[in-house]
């Protein structure tokens, strides 16, 4: 009993420390991987502590409830683990039908093939190195997978925490991040959702406060585009109710970093408060985009447009690779 009390006290103390550090980290920067790490550690520590505490009570009905809850939580995870390779390949097939056939849109295909091939790799490893107690699989593959899973879970949790953020309707500007155009000059559905997210926020803010923020549509001209993305975005926004005297186009940027840097220069010329703004992008992209915003000196947060459900796995894997890599 004394040993259980020791573990419960230690676990509760560690959980509390993680939660305090998480609160401080979120206050300093809502968009960082550390938030996900601290939250996951708090959840894991708190969960283990709760299990030990319930078992220590030796109350039969309470232990039964705990068992049922664990089965409800772990059974779907076990099924997902065993079907992960098939689900990833199914998602890859769906993305292949509905999106362009680019390398970035084939990540779930590569990952699905890797997951399915892991049992074969394990069997070959056992056959090739039967005399060694520590095999190639256990020495290299497992640690690498554990590393990737740890940071991927931290990324997912960090993203979920950012989605809990609700910005105030007192902004001076919104930077709308560009994406590729269709047929060289047409706004794609993905890009349209980003623009509409900014327009919705601007309209609600105007209704609440009477202040319409500056809208900076940011995106240069790609090789397969006949007009800059910023110009096409501005044209689309004006056709969908944006105020003409509050719309600006940034037409030189080629990536997210330049979106932020070049838009900042425009905002400096407008003499607006750089700390009273937002950026609008796809929801899966808010986390990484916020990092670039802070890198150029814009301490702003993002609002995200919803992503099609079929594209979510591929989008998150791509964003994780760009952050962790």
Short mmCIF file of C-alpha atoms in Angstrom, two decimals:
data_model
loop_
_atom_site.label_atom_id
_atom_site.label_comp_id
_atom_site.label_asym_id
_atom_site.label_seq_id
_atom_site.Cartn_x
_atom_site.Cartn_y
_atom_site.Cartn_z
CA UNK A 1 0.00 0.00 0.00
CA UNK A 2 2.82 2.38 0.86
CA UNK A 3 4.44 1.63 -2.49
CA UNK A 4 1.16 2.43 -4.30
CA UNK A 5 0.89 5.73 -2.45
CA UNK A 6 4.45 6.56 -3.49
CA UNK A 7 3.71 5.88 -7.18
CA UNK A 8 0.41 7.74 -7.05
CA UNK A 9 1.98 10.79 -5.40
CA UNK A 10 4.91 10.77 -7.80
CA UNK A 11 2.66 10.38 -10.83
CA UNK A 12 0.32 13.14 -9.69
CA UNK A 13 3.25 15.48 -9.04
CA UNK A 14 4.78 14.76 -12.47
CA UNK A 15 1.40 15.30 -14.17
CA UNK A 16 0.95 18.61 -12.35
CA UNK A 17 4.43 19.79 -13.39
CA UNK A 18 3.69 18.88 -17.04
CA UNK A 19 0.39 20.78 -16.93
CA UNK A 20 2.03 23.86 -15.41
CA UNK A 21 4.79 23.81 -18.04
CA UNK A 22 2.16 23.29 -20.74
CA UNK A 23 0.23 26.34 -19.56
CA UNK A 24 3.39 28.46 -19.57
CA UNK A 25 4.40 27.17 -23.01
CA UNK A 26 0.97 27.85 -24.51
CA UNK A 27 1.00 31.36 -23.08
CA UNK A 28 4.37 32.02 -24.72
CA UNK A 29 3.65 30.33 -28.06
CA UNK A 30 0.53 28.37 -29.02
CA UNK A 31 2.22 26.91 -32.08
CA UNK A 32 5.14 24.71 -30.98
CA UNK A 33 5.86 20.98 -30.78
CA UNK A 34 6.78 21.30 -27.10
CA UNK A 35 3.09 21.83 -26.31
CA UNK A 36 2.23 18.44 -27.78
CA UNK A 37 5.07 16.72 -25.94
CA UNK A 38 4.03 18.19 -22.58
CA UNK A 39 0.35 17.42 -23.16
CA UNK A 40 1.06 13.81 -24.15
CA UNK A 41 3.32 13.33 -21.13
CA UNK A 42 0.61 14.76 -18.86
CA UNK A 43 -2.04 12.49 -20.39
CA UNK A 44 0.17 9.40 -20.13
CA UNK A 45 1.30 10.15 -16.59
CA UNK A 46 -2.20 11.10 -15.47
CA UNK A 47 -3.70 7.99 -17.04
CA UNK A 48 -1.19 5.62 -15.44
CA UNK A 49 -1.59 7.37 -12.09
CA UNK A 50 -5.37 7.04 -12.29
CA UNK A 51 -5.12 3.32 -13.10
CA UNK A 52 -2.76 2.69 -10.16
CA UNK A 53 -5.01 4.71 -7.84
CA UNK A 54 -8.14 2.78 -8.84
CA UNK A 55 -6.41 -0.56 -8.43
CA UNK A 56 -5.12 0.51 -5.02
CA UNK A 57 -8.68 1.14 -3.78
CA UNK A 58 -9.55 -2.57 -4.33
CA UNK A 59 -13.15 -1.55 -4.99
CA UNK A 60 -14.58 -4.21 -7.29
CA UNK A 61 -17.10 -2.11 -9.24
CA UNK A 62 -14.55 0.66 -9.76
CA UNK A 63 -12.03 -1.80 -11.15
CA UNK A 64 -14.71 -3.24 -13.44
CA UNK A 65 -15.49 0.23 -14.79
CA UNK A 66 -11.77 0.80 -15.35
CA UNK A 67 -11.48 -2.47 -17.28
CA UNK A 68 -14.44 -1.57 -19.51
CA UNK A 69 -13.01 1.89 -20.22
CA UNK A 70 -9.59 0.43 -21.09
CA UNK A 71 -11.20 -2.05 -23.49
CA UNK A 72 -13.20 0.76 -25.15
CA UNK A 73 -10.01 2.79 -25.61
CA UNK A 74 -7.53 0.05 -26.51
CA UNK A 75 -9.67 -2.17 -28.76
CA UNK A 76 -10.09 0.45 -31.54
CA UNK A 77 -6.36 1.22 -31.29
CA UNK A 78 -5.53 -2.48 -31.67
CA UNK A 79 -7.82 -2.78 -34.71
CA UNK A 80 -6.32 0.38 -36.22
CA UNK A 81 -2.79 -0.96 -35.65
CA UNK A 82 -3.55 -4.22 -37.45
CA UNK A 83 -5.38 -2.55 -40.35
CA UNK A 84 -3.13 0.51 -40.66
CA UNK A 85 -1.37 -0.59 -43.84
CA UNK A 86 -4.65 -1.41 -45.62
CA UNK A 87 -6.28 1.86 -44.49
CA UNK A 88 -3.30 3.88 -45.72
CA UNK A 89 -3.41 2.20 -49.14
CA UNK A 90 -7.17 2.77 -49.36
CA UNK A 91 -6.62 6.45 -48.54
CA UNK A 92 -3.85 6.64 -51.16
CA UNK A 93 -6.27 5.24 -53.76
CA UNK A 94 -8.89 7.86 -52.81
CA UNK A 95 -6.38 10.72 -53.01
CA UNK A 96 -5.14 9.39 -56.37
CA UNK A 97 -8.69 9.60 -57.79
CA UNK A 98 -9.56 13.04 -56.41
CA UNK A 99 -6.26 14.98 -56.39
CA UNK A 100 -3.30 15.57 -58.67
CA UNK A 101 -0.71 12.79 -58.96
CA UNK A 102 2.15 14.63 -57.29
CA UNK A 103 4.80 13.15 -55.03
CA UNK A 104 3.35 15.03 -52.05
CA UNK A 105 -0.04 13.40 -52.63
CA UNK A 106 1.43 9.87 -52.62
CA UNK A 107 2.77 9.85 -49.07
CA UNK A 108 0.05 7.54 -47.71
CA UNK A 109 0.84 5.11 -50.55
CA UNK A 110 4.53 4.94 -49.59
CA UNK A 111 3.73 4.71 -45.88
CA UNK A 112 1.10 2.01 -46.46
CA UNK A 113 3.57 -0.10 -48.44
CA UNK A 114 6.16 0.38 -45.68
CA UNK A 115 3.75 -0.68 -42.93
CA UNK A 116 2.70 -3.80 -44.86
CA UNK A 117 6.33 -4.73 -45.54
CA UNK A 118 7.44 -4.46 -41.89
CA UNK A 119 6.37 -8.03 -40.93
CA UNK A 120 8.33 -9.35 -43.92
CA UNK A 121 11.36 -7.34 -42.83
CA UNK A 122 11.05 -8.78 -39.33
CA UNK A 123 10.90 -12.33 -40.67
CA UNK A 124 13.89 -11.81 -42.96
CA UNK A 125 15.81 -10.23 -40.10
CA UNK A 126 15.13 -13.28 -37.93
CA UNK A 127 16.27 -15.65 -40.69
CA UNK A 128 19.41 -13.69 -41.56
CA UNK A 129 20.60 -13.03 -38.00
CA UNK A 130 19.28 -15.92 -35.87
CA UNK A 131 22.45 -16.20 -33.85
CA UNK A 132 22.39 -12.61 -32.57
CA UNK A 133 20.33 -11.65 -29.54
CA UNK A 134 19.95 -8.11 -30.87
CA UNK A 135 18.92 -8.11 -34.53
CA UNK A 136 18.94 -5.41 -37.17
CA UNK A 137 15.19 -4.91 -36.71
CA UNK A 138 15.40 -4.37 -32.98
CA UNK A 139 18.56 -2.27 -33.19
CA UNK A 140 17.61 0.16 -35.94
CA UNK A 141 14.03 -0.20 -37.18
CA UNK A 142 12.22 -0.16 -33.83
CA UNK A 143 14.06 2.91 -32.43
CA UNK A 144 13.50 4.84 -35.68
CA UNK A 145 9.80 3.96 -35.69
CA UNK A 146 9.49 4.89 -32.02
CA UNK A 147 11.16 8.25 -32.72
CA UNK A 148 8.83 9.00 -35.65
CA UNK A 149 5.69 7.94 -33.77
CA UNK A 150 6.66 9.99 -30.69
CA UNK A 151 7.06 13.21 -32.67
CA UNK A 152 4.08 12.53 -34.94
CA UNK A 153 1.84 12.15 -31.88
CA UNK A 154 3.34 15.36 -30.47
CA UNK A 155 2.57 17.11 -33.76
CA UNK A 156 -1.04 15.87 -33.81
CA UNK A 157 -1.60 16.91 -30.18
CA UNK A 158 0.00 20.30 -30.82
CA UNK A 159 -2.32 20.81 -33.77
CA UNK A 160 -5.39 19.87 -31.70
CA UNK A 161 -4.37 22.37 -29.03
CA UNK A 162 -4.10 25.13 -31.64
CA UNK A 163 -7.62 24.32 -32.86
CA UNK A 164 -8.92 25.19 -29.39
CA UNK A 165 -7.75 28.77 -29.98
CA UNK A 166 -10.45 31.30 -30.87
CA UNK A 167 -9.07 34.69 -31.97
CA UNK A 168 -10.71 37.92 -30.87
CA UNK A 169 -12.59 40.04 -33.36
CA UNK A 170 -10.27 43.03 -33.03
CA UNK A 171 -7.77 42.38 -35.83
CA UNK A 172 -6.21 44.98 -38.11
CA UNK A 173 -5.29 42.55 -40.90
CA UNK A 174 -5.48 38.99 -42.20
CA UNK A 175 -2.82 37.47 -44.45
CA UNK A 176 -4.38 34.84 -46.74
CA UNK A 177 -1.78 32.28 -47.85
CA UNK A 178 -1.81 31.22 -51.47
CA UNK A 179 -1.86 27.80 -53.13
CA UNK A 180 -1.63 26.55 -56.70
CA UNK A 181 -4.15 27.81 -59.27
CA UNK A 182 -6.20 25.59 -61.58
CA UNK A 183 -5.79 26.04 -65.34
CA UNK A 184 -3.23 28.74 -64.68
CA UNK A 185 -5.61 31.40 -63.38
CA UNK A 186 -8.52 29.80 -61.47
CA UNK A 187 -8.82 29.59 -57.69
CA UNK A 188 -8.94 25.93 -56.57
CA UNK A 189 -11.48 24.65 -54.01
CA UNK A 190 -8.70 24.41 -51.40
CA UNK A 191 -7.60 27.99 -52.02
CA UNK A 192 -11.21 29.18 -52.12
CA UNK A 193 -11.76 27.72 -48.64
CA UNK A 194 -8.81 29.76 -47.30
CA UNK A 195 -10.19 32.96 -48.84
CA UNK A 196 -13.68 32.26 -47.55
CA UNK A 197 -12.35 31.62 -44.04
CA UNK A 198 -10.79 35.09 -44.05
CA UNK A 199 -13.91 36.69 -45.52
CA UNK A 200 -16.14 35.06 -42.91
CA UNK A 201 -13.93 36.33 -40.09
CA UNK A 202 -13.76 39.84 -41.59
CA UNK A 203 -17.52 40.02 -42.00
CA UNK A 204 -18.21 38.83 -38.47
CA UNK A 205 -15.69 41.32 -37.08
CA UNK A 206 -17.31 44.14 -39.05
CA UNK A 207 -20.74 43.15 -37.74
CA UNK A 208 -19.48 43.06 -34.16
CA UNK A 209 -17.16 46.07 -34.10
CA UNK A 210 -17.69 48.03 -37.31
CA UNK A 211 -14.01 47.46 -38.26
CA UNK A 212 -13.14 45.57 -41.43
CA UNK A 213 -9.53 44.27 -41.43
CA UNK A 214 -7.06 44.62 -44.25
CA UNK A 215 -6.96 41.46 -46.38
CA UNK A 216 -3.55 40.68 -47.86
CA UNK A 217 -3.76 37.93 -50.49
CA UNK A 218 -0.28 36.47 -50.73
CA UNK A 219 1.09 34.34 -53.55
CA UNK A 220 3.40 34.70 -56.53
CA UNK A 221 3.18 33.26 -60.02
CA UNK A 222 4.24 29.66 -60.56
CA UNK A 223 5.65 28.22 -63.75
CA UNK A 224 2.31 26.75 -64.78
CA UNK A 225 0.30 29.86 -63.82
CA UNK A 226 -0.63 32.76 -66.07
CA UNK A 227 -1.32 35.21 -63.23
CA UNK A 228 0.06 35.62 -59.70
CA UNK A 229 -1.89 33.74 -57.04
CA UNK A 230 -2.32 36.95 -55.04
CA UNK A 231 -4.06 38.65 -57.96
CA UNK A 232 -6.37 35.68 -58.61
CA UNK A 233 -7.21 35.47 -54.90
CA UNK A 234 -8.03 39.17 -54.70
CA UNK A 235 -10.28 38.92 -57.76
CA UNK A 236 -12.08 35.94 -56.23
CA UNK A 237 -12.52 37.71 -52.89
CA UNK A 238 -13.97 40.82 -54.52
CA UNK A 239 -16.45 38.66 -56.39
CA UNK A 240 -17.52 37.12 -53.09
CA UNK A 241 -18.21 40.24 -51.07
CA UNK A 242 -14.85 41.55 -49.87
CA UNK A 243 -14.49 45.34 -49.48
CA UNK A 244 -12.49 46.65 -52.44
CA UNK A 245 -10.68 49.34 -50.44
CA UNK A 246 -9.48 46.76 -47.91
CA UNK A 247 -8.02 44.18 -50.32
CA UNK A 248 -4.35 44.00 -51.27
CA UNK A 249 -2.37 41.51 -53.34
CA UNK A 250 1.17 40.36 -52.60
CA UNK A 251 2.42 38.84 -55.87
CA UNK A 252 6.09 37.89 -55.40
CA UNK A 253 6.19 35.09 -52.82
CA UNK A 254 7.03 31.49 -53.74
CA UNK A 255 6.64 29.75 -50.37
CA UNK A 256 5.18 30.21 -46.89
CA UNK A 257 8.23 32.01 -45.56
CA UNK A 258 8.03 34.58 -48.36
CA UNK A 259 4.25 34.85 -47.90
CA UNK A 260 4.90 36.10 -44.39
CA UNK A 261 7.99 38.19 -45.11
CA UNK A 262 6.63 40.04 -48.16
CA UNK A 263 3.19 40.55 -46.60
CA UNK A 264 4.90 42.04 -43.56
CA UNK A 265 6.54 44.68 -45.76
CA UNK A 266 3.16 45.66 -47.17
CA UNK A 267 1.73 45.93 -43.66
CA UNK A 268 4.64 48.09 -42.52
CA UNK A 269 3.86 50.50 -45.37
CA UNK A 270 0.24 50.62 -44.20
CA UNK A 271 1.49 51.46 -40.68
CA UNK A 272 -0.80 48.95 -39.03
CA UNK A 273 -0.12 47.28 -35.69
CA UNK A 274 1.75 44.10 -36.67
CA UNK A 275 0.68 42.38 -33.45
CA UNK A 276 -3.02 42.75 -34.22
CA UNK A 277 -3.44 40.34 -37.08
CA UNK A 278 -4.02 36.80 -38.25
CA UNK A 279 -3.20 34.58 -41.18
CA UNK A 280 -5.68 32.32 -42.95
CA UNK A 281 -4.75 28.98 -44.48
CA UNK A 282 -5.89 25.34 -44.51
CA UNK A 283 -6.33 23.97 -40.98
CA UNK A 284 -3.57 21.36 -41.32
CA UNK A 285 -1.15 24.13 -42.42
CA UNK A 286 -1.71 26.54 -39.50
CA UNK A 287 0.90 24.94 -37.27
CA UNK A 288 3.83 25.21 -39.67
CA UNK A 289 2.72 28.58 -41.05
CA UNK A 290 2.71 30.05 -37.54
CA UNK A 291 6.36 29.09 -37.21
CA UNK A 292 7.26 31.03 -40.34
CA UNK A 293 5.21 34.00 -39.15
CA UNK A 294 7.21 34.15 -35.94
CA UNK A 295 10.45 33.64 -37.86
CA UNK A 296 9.86 36.90 -39.77
CA UNK A 297 8.75 38.75 -36.63
CA UNK A 298 4.96 38.46 -36.87
CA UNK A 299 3.62 37.28 -33.51
CA UNK A 300 0.28 36.27 -34.97
CA UNK A 301 -1.90 33.18 -34.92
CA UNK A 302 -3.77 31.42 -37.68
CA UNK A 303 -7.33 30.57 -38.59
CA UNK A 304 -7.80 27.42 -40.61
CA UNK A 305 -10.22 26.37 -43.32
CA UNK A 306 -11.51 22.81 -43.06
CA UNK A 307 -9.77 20.15 -45.11
CA UNK A 308 -11.61 17.41 -47.01
CA UNK A 309 -11.72 14.32 -44.81
CA UNK A 310 -10.14 12.03 -47.40
CA UNK A 311 -7.11 14.34 -47.67
CA UNK A 312 -6.45 14.70 -43.92
CA UNK A 313 -4.05 11.70 -43.48
CA UNK A 314 -1.90 12.72 -46.43
CA UNK A 315 -1.92 16.38 -45.39
CA UNK A 316 -0.84 15.69 -41.82
CA UNK A 317 1.92 13.30 -42.87
CA UNK A 318 3.23 15.93 -45.29
CA UNK A 319 3.15 18.68 -42.69
CA UNK A 320 4.82 16.46 -40.09
CA UNK A 321 7.60 15.55 -42.49
CA UNK A 322 8.29 19.22 -43.23
CA UNK A 323 8.42 20.10 -39.50
CA UNK A 324 10.39 17.13 -38.23
CA UNK A 325 12.60 16.93 -41.30
#
